[in-house]
C-alpha cells in the first residue's frame, strides 16, 4: 500500500482527494459524511455575505445516453448565515482533526471586509483558506469572484490583504475565463499566495429548449450564463494546470480541479503538477461514495508502478509538455489495421476519407487497410475505432535525428 | 374441440414476444449503434434500408425522419420490423455482434420508428402527379403492396386485385400472432391506400383463353386475365385495362401429404390454422388435445407454438429428417423448445389413423420400425404448391420448379406482365417480396417510359 498522504502548502491531508467548494460542501453534516466516505479534505462552500438564490439553477450537457458529461450552474455562494457555517466548521474540524478543512471566502473588494472574514474564520480551527476569485456568474456582476481573478492586479492586491491577517495557508482559486492563465497565477504568487487552485467554472450557456425556445436553466422564462464544469472541461483544466506547472516563474503548489471522475483523472492532474485534486460534479452525480475507488485505484496504480508515495508522481509529466515549436518534426507514425481484430464497421475509412487524408482503402476481403505512404499519422482512425487493437499507430523510424521547427528555422 | 384456456390466459400467451421499446430503451439502444459506414446491416437487409441512418435519427429525436428512411426503402417496414428473421439478416450482420456478442436491436428500433409514424397518421410520401398510365397488381401481399407504393409515388394509377376480404396477403393472414397482430399489416395497407392505390377485394382473377386466330389478329398474348366480380362493364380485361400487370400471387395451397386419412376430421393445413388464429376469436379455432404438426419449416414452428399457446395439452412436431436438416431457423426451433413442443425427428408419417376423426399418426422411424402417435389433430406444414397451372394458362414461362421466370426488369415472357415475390423466388421472407415489388416498380417504369429510376435500397 502506497502512502497517499500529502502536505499541500502546509495543509495535511490523508489523501489528495478533496471536495471542491460547491453544493456537496454546503454544511458541516455533509462534509462529515464525506470524510466518513474517505475524502481527504473539503473546501467549504464559499463563505461571505449570505445571498439569495434563484430556482432553477442547474443544466446539463448529455452525450447520447451519457447523462451530465458537462454541468452548468447559476447558484451563488452560501445562502446560510456566516455564524452557522463557522460554528459547524469548528465542530467538524474538532471531530475530524486529520482531514483538511479549507474555508472558501468571498467578500466585497474592501480590505476591511477581507480582514474581518479571515479573522473570524480562522478561529474555527480550519486548515487554510481558498479565495474564490473564480465564480463566473452572479457574484462577478457584483465585482466579486471572477471579476477579481480576471484582473491580475486585483488578484495580487486582495491576496495581499488576506495574507496581512491570515495565520493559515492561503490558496487562490483562479478563473479559467481569461485568455492566458499564467499572469493571474503569477499575480497570486506575487500577492503572497501559498498555492493556487484551478480551474473554477467556465462561462457557458448550456443549451436552449427548442420547444419553448427558452435557454437552460429556465428561471421564469429567462436564463443567465452559468459556470460550466464536469467531464467535458477536463482537457481545459489540464492545460491550465500544466501551463502554470511548467512556468519557470511560478513555483507554488497547485490544486487541480475540473472534470475529475476517477483515480485515472486524478493521476493525470497529479502528473501534470497538481498536488491535490478537487472534485465536485462527479459527486453531485453519484455521491460521496465514488472516493472509495479513487483511493483504491490510486493505491493499486502506485503499487503497480512501484511508487511508495503519491508525492513521487506529482509533476512527473510536466517536462513532457512543451511548445509546439520544440516537437520533433522527424518523428513519424502511421496507422496499421489488424484484420484479426477489425469488425468492419468502416468508421476508420469514412473518418479518414472525409475528415483526414484519404489513406484508407479496402482489400479483396473488404478489410480496410492503410496506404502508409499517404498516412500522415494523425491518430484519427485509432480514435474512432471501437474495437481495441484493430487500428494501431506504428512508428516508422527512418534513422534521422530529431529536429524541431525551432531548430529548423535557426538553420 | 376448442381451447379450454381462459381468454385472459390466451391473450397473455399471445402477447407480442418483442414488445415495443420504451423511449428510454430506444434512445439508449440507438446510441449504442456505431453508425458504421457502408454498414453490414444495411447490406444484409434485402431491401437495403439505411439502418444506421434511421437509428441515428431515433437517437436525435427525429422519429418522422427515421420512419421515412425505413418506408422509403421498404413500404412494409412496420411488418418487417416484427416478422423479419433479423437474427440471420441485419442483426446477424451487426458489428456489435462481433464486438460485444450483442447486436443492436435493429428490428425493435425499426418498430419504434414506424409505430410513431403509423400511430400519428404521418403521411410520409405523396402520390405522384398523374402520369396517365395504369398498372394492375394481382395480389396484395408484401410484393404487391410494395410495387403499388412505388408506382403510386411515380404517378401511376394503380389497382390491386385481391381475392381475400382483407388486403396484406400473408402479412395479414399468415404471421404468427405473437409476432405481429393483423392490425399492423392492415395499417400498412392503409399507408399504401393513402397514396391513391385502389384495392379491389374479394376479387378472383380468371384466365379466359382466346381463340388463337383472334390472338394473332390482335397481336396480343394468347390469354387474357379477367377480374371477377366485374364492376365495370366490358372493362374487365386487365391486360387491356392496364398498361402493365404485376403478378404478386405468391404460392398456392399447402402441399398434400398423399397419405391415407388425409381427409379425416381433425386434419388441417397450417395456413388455415394460422389464418383462423388471426381473427383472435380464440374459442372458435379448432384445436386438439394432442396436436401433431407435420413438417419442420418456419410455418410448422408457427403452428406448433400457436397450438400450444392456444392450450393444446401436447404438441408434437414430426419430421422425417434430423434437426440439422430442418428448414426452420435455429432461433425458431429454440422458441418452440421453450414452448414445450416435443420434437419427433427422423420419423416419416405413413398414415393418418382414425374412424371419421383423427385418432393417431402412424409413422416409420429411421430404424424401419413403425410407431403410432396418438393424437386428435394433425396439422400439415409441408410447404405450399406453386400456381403453375395459372401461369401456364396466362401463357408465361416458368422454370422446372414451377416458378415464374423474369428478366432483370422483373418482366415475364409476356412483356406486359411482370412478376415478383414468392411466385418468382419459390417462397422467401416478406422482406424479399418487398424488395421484389420495388425492383418490379422500377422495371415497369423503365419498360413503359424508358426512364430509369432508383428507389432507396434498390441495390
PDB file of N, CA, C and O in Angstrom, chain A residues 259-292:
ATOM      1  N   UNK A 259     -13.445  18.272 -13.979  1.00  0.00           N
ATOM      2  CA  UNK A 259     -13.783  17.041 -14.693  1.00  0.00           C
ATOM      3  C   UNK A 259     -13.159  15.790 -14.136  1.00  0.00           C
ATOM      4  O   UNK A 259     -13.009  14.805 -14.864  1.00  0.00           O
ATOM      5  N   UNK A 260     -12.808  15.800 -12.858  1.00  0.00           N
ATOM      6  CA  UNK A 260     -12.198  14.596 -12.263  1.00  0.00           C
ATOM      7  C   UNK A 260     -13.305  13.661 -11.786  1.00  0.00           C
ATOM      8  O   UNK A 260     -14.099  14.008 -10.918  1.00  0.00           O
ATOM      9  N   UNK A 261     -13.369  12.486 -12.408  1.00  0.00           N
ATOM     10  CA  UNK A 261     -14.378  11.485 -12.043  1.00  0.00           C
ATOM     11  C   UNK A 261     -13.778  10.278 -11.350  1.00  0.00           C
ATOM     12  O   UNK A 261     -14.418   9.640 -10.547  1.00  0.00           O
ATOM     13  N   UNK A 262     -12.549   9.947 -11.747  1.00  0.00           N
ATOM     14  CA  UNK A 262     -11.951   8.692 -11.293  1.00  0.00           C
ATOM     15  C   UNK A 262     -10.504   8.921 -10.867  1.00  0.00           C
ATOM     16  O   UNK A 262      -9.936   9.996 -11.087  1.00  0.00           O
ATOM     17  N   UNK A 263      -9.907   7.869 -10.298  1.00  0.00           N
ATOM     18  CA  UNK A 263      -8.486   7.942  -9.923  1.00  0.00           C
ATOM     19  C   UNK A 263      -7.605   8.207 -11.140  1.00  0.00           C
ATOM     20  O   UNK A 263      -6.577   8.863 -11.026  1.00  0.00           O
ATOM     21  N   UNK A 264      -8.054   7.715 -12.308  1.00  0.00           N
ATOM     22  CA  UNK A 264      -7.266   7.952 -13.526  1.00  0.00           C
ATOM     23  C   UNK A 264      -7.184   9.443 -13.836  1.00  0.00           C
ATOM     24  O   UNK A 264      -6.107   9.967 -14.161  1.00  0.00           O
ATOM     25  N   UNK A 265      -8.341  10.101 -13.763  1.00  0.00           N
ATOM     26  CA  UNK A 265      -8.342  11.544 -13.991  1.00  0.00           C
ATOM     27  C   UNK A 265      -7.418  12.219 -12.984  1.00  0.00           C
ATOM     28  O   UNK A 265      -6.645  13.120 -13.319  1.00  0.00           O
ATOM     29  N   UNK A 266      -7.521  11.783 -11.742  1.00  0.00           N
ATOM     30  CA  UNK A 266      -6.703  12.383 -10.680  1.00  0.00           C
ATOM     31  C   UNK A 266      -5.224  12.203 -10.973  1.00  0.00           C
ATOM     32  O   UNK A 266      -4.431  13.138 -10.833  1.00  0.00           O
ATOM     33  N   UNK A 267      -4.838  10.997 -11.409  1.00  0.00           N
ATOM     34  CA  UNK A 267      -3.417  10.733 -11.705  1.00  0.00           C
ATOM     35  C   UNK A 267      -2.940  11.684 -12.802  1.00  0.00           C
ATOM     36  O   UNK A 267      -1.826  12.223 -12.731  1.00  0.00           O
ATOM     37  N   UNK A 268      -3.761  11.925 -13.788  1.00  0.00           N
ATOM     38  CA  UNK A 268      -3.356  12.834 -14.868  1.00  0.00           C
ATOM     39  C   UNK A 268      -3.076  14.234 -14.324  1.00  0.00           C
ATOM     40  O   UNK A 268      -2.084  14.869 -14.703  1.00  0.00           O
ATOM     41  N   UNK A 269      -3.942  14.715 -13.443  1.00  0.00           N
ATOM     42  CA  UNK A 269      -3.706  16.027 -12.834  1.00  0.00           C
ATOM     43  C   UNK A 269      -2.433  16.029 -11.997  1.00  0.00           C
ATOM     44  O   UNK A 269      -1.641  16.978 -12.056  1.00  0.00           O
ATOM     45  N   UNK A 270      -2.240  14.943 -11.238  1.00  0.00           N
ATOM     46  CA  UNK A 270      -1.033  14.871 -10.403  1.00  0.00           C
ATOM     47  C   UNK A 270       0.215  14.872 -11.280  1.00  0.00           C
ATOM     48  O   UNK A 270       1.192  15.576 -11.011  1.00  0.00           O
ATOM     49  N   UNK A 271       0.174  14.091 -12.368  1.00  0.00           N
ATOM     50  CA  UNK A 271       1.339  14.010 -13.256  1.00  0.00           C
ATOM     51  C   UNK A 271       1.656  15.370 -13.875  1.00  0.00           C
ATOM     52  O   UNK A 271       2.819  15.706 -14.120  1.00  0.00           O
ATOM     53  N   UNK A 272       0.611  16.163 -14.120  1.00  0.00           N
ATOM     54  CA  UNK A 272       0.847  17.472 -14.744  1.00  0.00           C
ATOM     55  C   UNK A 272       1.069  18.571 -13.707  1.00  0.00           C
ATOM     56  O   UNK A 272       1.042  19.747 -14.038  1.00  0.00           O
ATOM     57  N   UNK A 273       1.271  18.181 -12.459  1.00  0.00           N
ATOM     58  CA  UNK A 273       1.747  19.156 -11.483  1.00  0.00           C
ATOM     59  C   UNK A 273       0.816  19.481 -10.341  1.00  0.00           C
ATOM     60  O   UNK A 273       1.165  20.287  -9.469  1.00  0.00           O
ATOM     61  N   UNK A 274      -0.370  18.896 -10.292  1.00  0.00           N
ATOM     62  CA  UNK A 274      -1.268  19.183  -9.177  1.00  0.00           C
ATOM     63  C   UNK A 274      -0.811  18.421  -7.936  1.00  0.00           C
ATOM     64  O   UNK A 274      -0.422  17.250  -8.020  1.00  0.00           O
ATOM     65  N   UNK A 275      -0.898  19.077  -6.776  1.00  0.00           N
ATOM     66  CA  UNK A 275      -0.514  18.425  -5.523  1.00  0.00           C
ATOM     67  C   UNK A 275      -1.702  17.792  -4.815  1.00  0.00           C
ATOM     68  O   UNK A 275      -1.549  16.858  -4.024  1.00  0.00           O
ATOM     69  N   UNK A 276      -2.874  18.328  -5.068  1.00  0.00           N
ATOM     70  CA  UNK A 276      -4.128  17.695  -4.647  1.00  0.00           C
ATOM     71  C   UNK A 276      -5.101  17.876  -5.799  1.00  0.00           C
ATOM     72  O   UNK A 276      -4.830  18.661  -6.726  1.00  0.00           O
ATOM     73  N   UNK A 277      -6.223  17.142  -5.726  1.00  0.00           N
ATOM     74  CA  UNK A 277      -7.274  17.373  -6.712  1.00  0.00           C
ATOM     75  C   UNK A 277      -8.582  17.651  -5.986  1.00  0.00           C
ATOM     76  O   UNK A 277      -8.790  17.199  -4.857  1.00  0.00           O
ATOM     77  N   UNK A 278      -9.433  18.426  -6.629  1.00  0.00           N
ATOM     78  CA  UNK A 278     -10.731  18.732  -6.052  1.00  0.00           C
ATOM     79  C   UNK A 278     -11.831  18.250  -6.992  1.00  0.00           C
ATOM     80  O   UNK A 278     -11.714  18.373  -8.211  1.00  0.00           O
ATOM     81  N   UNK A 279     -12.886  17.711  -6.410  1.00  0.00           N
ATOM     82  CA  UNK A 279     -13.958  17.070  -7.175  1.00  0.00           C
ATOM     83  C   UNK A 279     -15.293  17.667  -6.764  1.00  0.00           C
ATOM     84  O   UNK A 279     -15.518  17.919  -5.582  1.00  0.00           O
ATOM     85  N   UNK A 280     -16.129  17.912  -7.739  1.00  0.00           N
ATOM     86  CA  UNK A 280     -17.483  18.348  -7.407  1.00  0.00           C
ATOM     87  C   UNK A 280     -18.527  17.617  -8.252  1.00  0.00           C
ATOM     88  O   UNK A 280     -19.348  16.877  -7.738  1.00  0.00           O
ATOM     89  N   UNK A 281     -18.482  17.802  -9.597  1.00  0.00           N
ATOM     90  CA  UNK A 281     -19.576  17.318 -10.449  1.00  0.00           C
ATOM     91  C   UNK A 281     -19.808  15.813 -10.303  1.00  0.00           C
ATOM     92  O   UNK A 281     -20.956  15.365 -10.230  1.00  0.00           O
ATOM     93  N   UNK A 282     -18.736  15.053 -10.263  1.00  0.00           N
ATOM     94  CA  UNK A 282     -18.896  13.603 -10.172  1.00  0.00           C
ATOM     95  C   UNK A 282     -19.611  13.218  -8.881  1.00  0.00           C
ATOM     96  O   UNK A 282     -20.398  12.265  -8.849  1.00  0.00           O
ATOM     97  N   UNK A 283     -19.351  13.985  -7.798  1.00  0.00           N
ATOM     98  CA  UNK A 283     -20.041  13.720  -6.533  1.00  0.00           C
ATOM     99  C   UNK A 283     -21.496  14.157  -6.630  1.00  0.00           C
ATOM    100  O   UNK A 283     -22.401  13.484  -6.132  1.00  0.00           O
ATOM    101  N   UNK A 284     -21.735  15.275  -7.318  1.00  0.00           N
ATOM    102  CA  UNK A 284     -23.128  15.706  -7.488  1.00  0.00           C
ATOM    103  C   UNK A 284     -23.912  14.678  -8.292  1.00  0.00           C
ATOM    104  O   UNK A 284     -25.112  14.542  -8.143  1.00  0.00           O
ATOM    105  N   UNK A 285     -23.216  13.935  -9.136  1.00  0.00           N
ATOM    106  CA  UNK A 285     -23.874  12.921  -9.961  1.00  0.00           C
ATOM    107  C   UNK A 285     -24.058  11.603  -9.206  1.00  0.00           C
ATOM    108  O   UNK A 285     -25.123  10.999  -9.241  1.00  0.00           O
ATOM    109  N   UNK A 286     -22.988  11.167  -8.525  1.00  0.00           N
ATOM    110  CA  UNK A 286     -23.006   9.803  -7.975  1.00  0.00           C
ATOM    111  C   UNK A 286     -22.846   9.717  -6.457  1.00  0.00           C
ATOM    112  O   UNK A 286     -22.945   8.630  -5.890  1.00  0.00           O
ATOM    113  N   UNK A 287     -22.548  10.838  -5.827  1.00  0.00           N
ATOM    114  CA  UNK A 287     -22.436  10.814  -4.367  1.00  0.00           C
ATOM    115  C   UNK A 287     -21.005  10.677  -3.875  1.00  0.00           C
ATOM    116  O   UNK A 287     -20.081  10.411  -4.637  1.00  0.00           O
ATOM    117  N   UNK A 288     -20.845  10.855  -2.565  1.00  0.00           N
ATOM    118  CA  UNK A 288     -19.505  10.813  -1.933  1.00  0.00           C
ATOM    119  C   UNK A 288     -18.793   9.479  -2.140  1.00  0.00           C
ATOM    120  O   UNK A 288     -17.573   9.408  -2.134  1.00  0.00           O
ATOM    121  N   UNK A 289     -19.603   8.399  -2.315  1.00  0.00           N
ATOM    122  CA  UNK A 289     -19.045   7.037  -2.369  1.00  0.00           C
ATOM    123  C   UNK A 289     -17.998   6.847  -3.449  1.00  0.00           C
ATOM    124  O   UNK A 289     -17.228   5.894  -3.397  1.00  0.00           O
ATOM    125  N   UNK A 290     -17.965   7.729  -4.465  1.00  0.00           N
ATOM    126  CA  UNK A 290     -17.006   7.499  -5.559  1.00  0.00           C
ATOM    127  C   UNK A 290     -15.564   7.582  -5.095  1.00  0.00           C
ATOM    128  O   UNK A 290     -14.660   7.102  -5.761  1.00  0.00           O
ATOM    129  N   UNK A 291     -15.327   8.168  -3.928  1.00  0.00           N
ATOM    130  CA  UNK A 291     -13.946   8.318  -3.463  1.00  0.00           C
ATOM    131  C   UNK A 291     -13.324   6.972  -3.119  1.00  0.00           C
ATOM    132  O   UNK A 291     -12.104   6.815  -3.147  1.00  0.00           O
ATOM    133  N   UNK A 292     -14.164   6.002  -2.818  1.00  0.00           N
ATOM    134  CA  UNK A 292     -13.628   4.686  -2.442  1.00  0.00           C
ATOM    135  C   UNK A 292     -12.772   4.121  -3.568  1.00  0.00           C
ATOM    136  O   UNK A 292     -11.650   3.682  -3.355  1.00  0.00           O
TER     137      UNK A 292
END
